mmCIF file of C-alpha atoms and ligand atoms in Angstrom:
data_model
loop_
_atom_site.group_PDB
_atom_site.id
_atom_site.type_symbol
_atom_site.label_atom_id
_atom_site.label_comp_id
_atom_site.label_asym_id
_atom_site.label_seq_id
_atom_site.Cartn_x
_atom_site.Cartn_y
_atom_site.Cartn_z
ATOM 1 C CA MET H 9 -34.154 50.272 136.498
ATOM 2 C CA GLN H 10 -32.232 51.023 140.097
ATOM 3 C CA GLN H 11 -34.871 50.712 142.320
ATOM 4 C CA LEU H 12 -34.864 47.222 140.601
ATOM 5 C CA ILE H 13 -31.106 46.764 141.772
ATOM 6 C CA ARG H 14 -32.356 48.819 145.104
ATOM 7 C CA GLN H 15 -35.172 46.705 145.848
ATOM 8 C CA LEU H 16 -32.693 43.527 144.373
ATOM 9 C CA LEU H 17 -29.567 44.429 147.820
ATOM 10 C CA ALA H 18 -31.980 44.346 150.569
ATOM 11 C CA GLU H 19 -33.534 40.799 148.781
ATOM 12 C CA LEU H 20 -30.262 40.083 149.362
ATOM 13 C CA GLY H 21 -30.527 41.024 153.126
ATOM 14 C CA GLU H 22 -27.886 43.641 151.935
ATOM 15 C CA ASP H 23 -28.499 47.800 153.232
ATOM 16 C CA PRO H 24 -29.002 49.309 150.201
ATOM 17 C CA GLY H 25 -28.516 53.027 152.661
ATOM 18 C CA ARG H 26 -25.505 52.333 153.723
ATOM 19 C CA GLU H 27 -22.455 54.016 151.796
ATOM 20 C CA GLY H 28 -20.473 51.704 149.926
ATOM 21 C CA LEU H 29 -24.013 50.768 148.135
ATOM 22 C CA LEU H 30 -25.988 53.981 147.373
ATOM 23 C CA ASN H 31 -24.468 54.534 143.872
ATOM 24 C CA THR H 32 -24.326 50.922 142.921
ATOM 25 C CA PRO H 33 -27.564 50.578 141.737
ATOM 26 C CA LYS H 34 -26.425 53.722 139.413
ATOM 27 C CA ARG H 35 -23.568 51.472 137.878
ATOM 28 C CA VAL H 36 -25.553 48.000 137.620
ATOM 29 C CA GLU H 37 -27.511 49.544 135.305
ATOM 30 C CA LYS H 38 -24.894 51.204 133.686
ATOM 31 C CA ALA H 39 -22.793 48.278 133.259
ATOM 32 C CA LEU H 40 -25.857 45.867 132.441
ATOM 33 C CA LYS H 41 -26.626 48.429 129.965
ATOM 34 C CA PHE H 42 -23.612 48.037 128.592
ATOM 35 C CA LEU H 43 -23.067 44.247 128.347
ATOM 36 C CA THR H 44 -26.300 43.637 126.843
ATOM 37 C CA SER H 45 -25.865 46.741 124.217
ATOM 38 C CA GLY H 46 -26.153 44.384 121.730
ATOM 39 C CA TYR H 47 -29.317 43.889 121.149
ATOM 40 C CA ASN H 48 -28.832 47.795 119.945
ATOM 41 C CA MET H 49 -26.218 47.119 117.670
ATOM 42 C CA ASP H 50 -27.279 46.946 114.205
ATOM 43 C CA VAL H 51 -25.261 44.555 112.084
ATOM 44 C CA ASP H 52 -25.656 46.149 108.738
ATOM 45 C CA GLU H 53 -24.311 48.455 110.014
ATOM 46 C CA VAL H 54 -21.168 47.582 111.641
ATOM 47 C CA LEU H 55 -20.399 46.003 108.396
ATOM 48 C CA ASN H 56 -22.046 49.048 105.713
ATOM 49 C CA ASP H 57 -18.797 50.193 104.292
ATOM 50 C CA ALA H 58 -16.714 46.865 104.510
ATOM 51 C CA LEU H 59 -18.272 44.628 102.176
ATOM 52 C CA PHE H 60 -15.458 43.859 99.390
ATOM 53 C CA THR H 61 -15.506 42.185 96.060
ATOM 54 C CA VAL H 62 -11.869 40.749 95.405
ATOM 55 C CA GLU H 63 -10.821 37.318 94.088
ATOM 56 C CA TYR H 64 -9.484 35.790 96.571
ATOM 57 C CA SER H 65 -10.141 31.706 97.333
ATOM 58 C CA GLU H 66 -7.966 31.144 101.038
ATOM 59 C CA MET H 67 -8.806 30.705 104.227
ATOM 60 C CA VAL H 68 -8.942 33.648 105.937
ATOM 61 C CA ILE H 69 -8.936 33.425 109.797
ATOM 62 C CA VAL H 70 -9.099 36.075 112.518
ATOM 63 C CA LYS H 71 -8.166 34.031 115.591
ATOM 64 C CA ASP H 72 -8.385 35.014 119.887
ATOM 65 C CA ILE H 73 -10.641 37.131 120.545
ATOM 66 C CA ASP H 74 -11.987 38.185 123.227
ATOM 67 C CA PHE H 75 -15.771 37.828 123.896
ATOM 68 C CA TYR H 76 -17.458 38.380 126.969
ATOM 69 C CA SER H 77 -20.818 37.203 127.827
ATOM 70 C CA LEU H 78 -23.537 36.737 130.106
ATOM 71 C CA CYS H 79 -25.155 33.517 130.254
ATOM 72 C CA GLU H 80 -28.978 33.457 129.813
ATOM 73 C CA HIS H 81 -29.678 31.147 132.623
ATOM 74 C CA HIS H 82 -28.196 32.595 135.366
ATOM 75 C CA LEU H 83 -26.843 35.896 134.518
ATOM 76 C CA LEU H 84 -23.280 35.368 135.176
ATOM 77 C CA PRO H 85 -20.185 35.980 133.046
ATOM 78 C CA PHE H 86 -19.011 33.112 130.321
ATOM 79 C CA PHE H 87 -16.301 34.377 128.164
ATOM 80 C CA GLY H 88 -12.879 33.223 126.098
ATOM 81 C CA LYS H 89 -11.118 33.303 122.652
ATOM 82 C CA CYS H 90 -13.345 33.214 119.060
ATOM 83 C CA HIS H 91 -11.719 31.920 115.807
ATOM 84 C CA VAL H 92 -13.190 32.916 112.631
ATOM 85 C CA ALA H 93 -12.538 31.851 109.556
ATOM 86 C CA TYR H 94 -14.139 31.618 105.931
ATOM 87 C CA ILE H 95 -13.346 31.224 101.995
ATOM 88 C CA PRO H 96 -14.664 33.441 100.426
ATOM 89 C CA ARG H 97 -17.004 32.771 97.170
ATOM 90 C CA THR H 98 -16.735 36.682 95.839
ATOM 91 C CA LYS H 99 -16.690 39.232 98.899
ATOM 92 C CA VAL H 100 -14.495 39.290 102.159
ATOM 93 C CA ILE H 101 -15.283 41.117 104.843
ATOM 94 C CA GLY H 102 -13.068 44.262 106.108
ATOM 95 C CA LEU H 103 -10.860 42.300 109.351
ATOM 96 C CA SER H 104 -11.549 44.578 111.612
ATOM 97 C CA LYS H 105 -15.393 44.036 111.636
ATOM 98 C CA ILE H 106 -15.133 40.969 112.638
ATOM 99 C CA PRO H 107 -14.409 41.183 116.377
ATOM 100 C CA ARG H 108 -17.215 44.606 116.299
ATOM 101 C CA LEU H 109 -19.485 41.065 114.819
ATOM 102 C CA VAL H 110 -18.246 39.232 117.693
ATOM 103 C CA ASP H 111 -19.218 41.868 120.292
ATOM 104 C CA ILE H 112 -22.344 42.235 118.592
ATOM 105 C CA PHE H 113 -24.057 39.185 119.762
ATOM 106 C CA SER H 114 -21.492 38.275 122.477
ATOM 107 C CA ARG H 115 -23.214 41.693 124.436
ATOM 108 C CA ARG H 116 -26.951 40.234 124.505
ATOM 109 C CA LEU H 117 -27.795 37.292 126.864
ATOM 110 C CA GLN H 118 -26.759 34.167 125.827
ATOM 111 C CA ILE H 119 -25.279 30.125 125.528
ATOM 112 C CA GLN H 120 -21.872 29.890 123.787
ATOM 113 C CA GLU H 121 -23.953 27.382 121.254
ATOM 114 C CA ARG H 122 -26.532 29.676 119.232
ATOM 115 C CA LEU H 123 -23.296 32.655 120.050
ATOM 116 C CA SER H 124 -21.621 30.264 118.114
ATOM 117 C CA SER H 125 -23.960 29.206 114.943
ATOM 118 C CA GLN H 126 -25.031 32.930 114.697
ATOM 119 C CA ILE H 127 -21.618 34.917 114.427
ATOM 120 C CA ALA H 128 -21.660 31.835 111.696
ATOM 121 C CA ASP H 129 -24.931 32.402 110.139
ATOM 122 C CA THR H 130 -24.510 36.117 109.665
ATOM 123 C CA ILE H 131 -21.114 36.228 107.779
ATOM 124 C CA ARG H 132 -23.513 33.625 105.826
ATOM 125 C CA GLU H 133 -25.984 35.641 104.970
ATOM 126 C CA LYS H 134 -23.655 38.630 104.627
ATOM 127 C CA ILE H 135 -21.352 37.853 102.128
ATOM 128 C CA ASN H 136 -21.779 34.145 101.011
ATOM 129 C CA PRO H 137 -18.904 32.302 101.382
ATOM 130 C CA LEU H 138 -17.741 28.956 100.213
ATOM 131 C CA GLY H 139 -17.364 28.502 103.918
ATOM 132 C CA VAL H 140 -17.822 29.494 107.472
ATOM 133 C CA ALA H 141 -16.837 28.598 110.609
ATOM 134 C CA VAL H 142 -16.566 29.733 114.222
ATOM 135 C CA VAL H 143 -15.025 28.002 117.376
ATOM 136 C CA MET H 144 -15.671 29.357 121.052
ATOM 137 C CA GLU H 145 -13.409 28.447 123.593
ATOM 138 C CA ALA H 146 -15.065 30.234 127.296
ATOM 139 C CA THR H 147 -15.273 29.650 131.161
ATOM 140 C CA HIS H 148 -18.430 30.216 132.267
ATOM 141 C CA LEU H 149 -18.411 31.193 136.100
ATOM 142 C CA CYS H 150 -22.142 29.920 135.963
ATOM 143 C CA MET H 151 -19.885 26.767 137.007
ATOM 144 C CA SER H 152 -16.798 27.738 138.178
ATOM 145 C CA MET H 153 -18.216 30.338 140.722
ATOM 146 C CA ARG H 154 -20.953 28.146 141.852
ATOM 147 C CA GLY H 155 -18.251 24.723 142.597
ATOM 148 C CA VAL H 156 -20.963 22.644 139.848
ATOM 149 C CA GLU H 157 -18.795 20.300 138.046
ATOM 150 C CA LYS H 158 -15.897 22.187 138.068
ATOM 151 C CA GLN H 159 -14.314 20.331 135.380
ATOM 152 C CA ASN H 160 -16.501 21.267 132.679
ATOM 153 C CA SER H 161 -15.916 24.719 133.437
ATOM 154 C CA PHE H 162 -14.693 25.483 130.150
ATOM 155 C CA ALA H 163 -17.196 24.195 127.112
ATOM 156 C CA VAL H 164 -15.747 25.072 123.457
ATOM 157 C CA THR H 165 -18.262 25.485 120.611
ATOM 158 C CA SER H 166 -17.969 25.286 116.803
ATOM 159 C CA ALA H 167 -20.782 25.917 114.205
ATOM 160 C CA MET H 168 -19.119 24.593 110.967
ATOM 161 C CA LEU H 169 -21.369 25.831 107.726
ATOM 162 C CA GLY H 170 -20.801 24.888 103.653
ATOM 163 C CA ILE H 171 -17.340 23.694 103.039
ATOM 164 C CA PHE H 172 -15.781 23.664 106.206
ATOM 165 C CA ARG H 173 -19.075 21.296 107.198
ATOM 166 C CA ASP H 174 -18.704 19.044 104.368
ATOM 167 C CA ASN H 175 -14.808 18.859 103.375
ATOM 168 C CA ALA H 176 -12.817 17.161 107.371
ATOM 169 C CA ARG H 177 -9.295 18.460 104.874
ATOM 170 C CA THR H 178 -10.627 21.809 105.230
ATOM 171 C CA ARG H 179 -12.165 21.980 108.665
ATOM 172 C CA MET H 180 -8.978 20.012 110.332
ATOM 173 C CA GLU H 181 -6.734 22.750 108.796
ATOM 174 C CA PHE H 182 -8.629 25.183 110.693
ATOM 175 C CA LEU H 183 -8.248 23.758 113.599
ATOM 176 C CA GLU H 184 -5.189 22.954 112.924
ATOM 177 C CA LEU H 185 -4.003 27.214 112.616
ATOM 178 C CA ILE H 186 -6.539 27.447 115.893
ATOM 179 C CA ARG H 187 -4.740 25.191 117.459
ATOM 180 C CA HIS H 188 -3.197 26.094 120.759
ATOM 181 C CA ARG H 189 -1.473 24.633 123.777
ATOM 182 C CA GLY H 190 -3.665 21.756 123.065
ATOM 183 C CA ASP H 191 -6.824 22.950 124.100
ATOM 184 C CA VAL H 192 -9.287 22.630 121.517
ATOM 185 C CA PRO H 193 -9.651 19.012 120.503
ATOM 186 C CA HIS H 194 -8.334 17.639 117.531
ATOM 187 C CA GLY H 195 -11.364 16.668 114.659
ATOM 188 C CA LEU H 196 -13.622 18.597 117.558
ATOM 189 C CA PRO H 197 -17.427 17.475 115.355
ATOM 190 C CA ALA H 198 -19.695 20.174 114.835
ATOM 191 C CA GLY H 199 -21.662 21.283 117.661
ATOM 192 C CA THR H 200 -18.805 19.644 120.545
ATOM 193 C CA GLY H 201 -19.883 21.211 124.096
ATOM 194 C CA LEU H 202 -22.020 21.471 126.896
ATOM 195 C CA THR H 203 -24.166 24.841 127.928
ATOM 196 C CA CYS H 204 -24.321 25.766 131.943
ATOM 197 C CA VAL H 205 -26.433 23.537 134.605
ATOM 198 C CA ASN H 206 -29.982 24.725 134.009
ATOM 199 C CA ASP H 207 -30.333 24.766 137.545
HETATM 200 ZN ZN1 ZN T 11 -24.841 29.502 133.067
#
């Protein structure tokens, strides 16, 4: 990878041999490996000892989870907050594992829509809840840095499954609980959002 990065620097018109760039290939490799380390993380390993059977059927919410991901179209960061909710049927996930789950899927090349769905689908698969909801709000550097559609560089996506999809009141309750600064649209329909421009 380091050889490729040296080559990339040269292609960009830089001198990979100058002092400031000498260790850059090593650093970039390390950074990229970390930012894509989700490929090597195993969901079952992370959740392994953290699924519990309980009698609890109220909404569980973990909000304002920071996440950082890379857009697969430009390899540039998009980052923001993730809010996760579910209503248990018989099982719950240890609360601290939810942010770990977000990391597993964020630390890959992604589009925001798929990232939201993968988190929701995984929770459904692992604990079969009555419903699960994921809302992600993110800034996309591939849009804001390149000056493309500046007004839309902030994107909101959602994945609503089960009762969150079928029951408007449950969905509204969740959206109300995660609302802050008034920037999550009220009554957000499932799948709202946009991905970076494909150019
Ligand atoms: Zn992009």
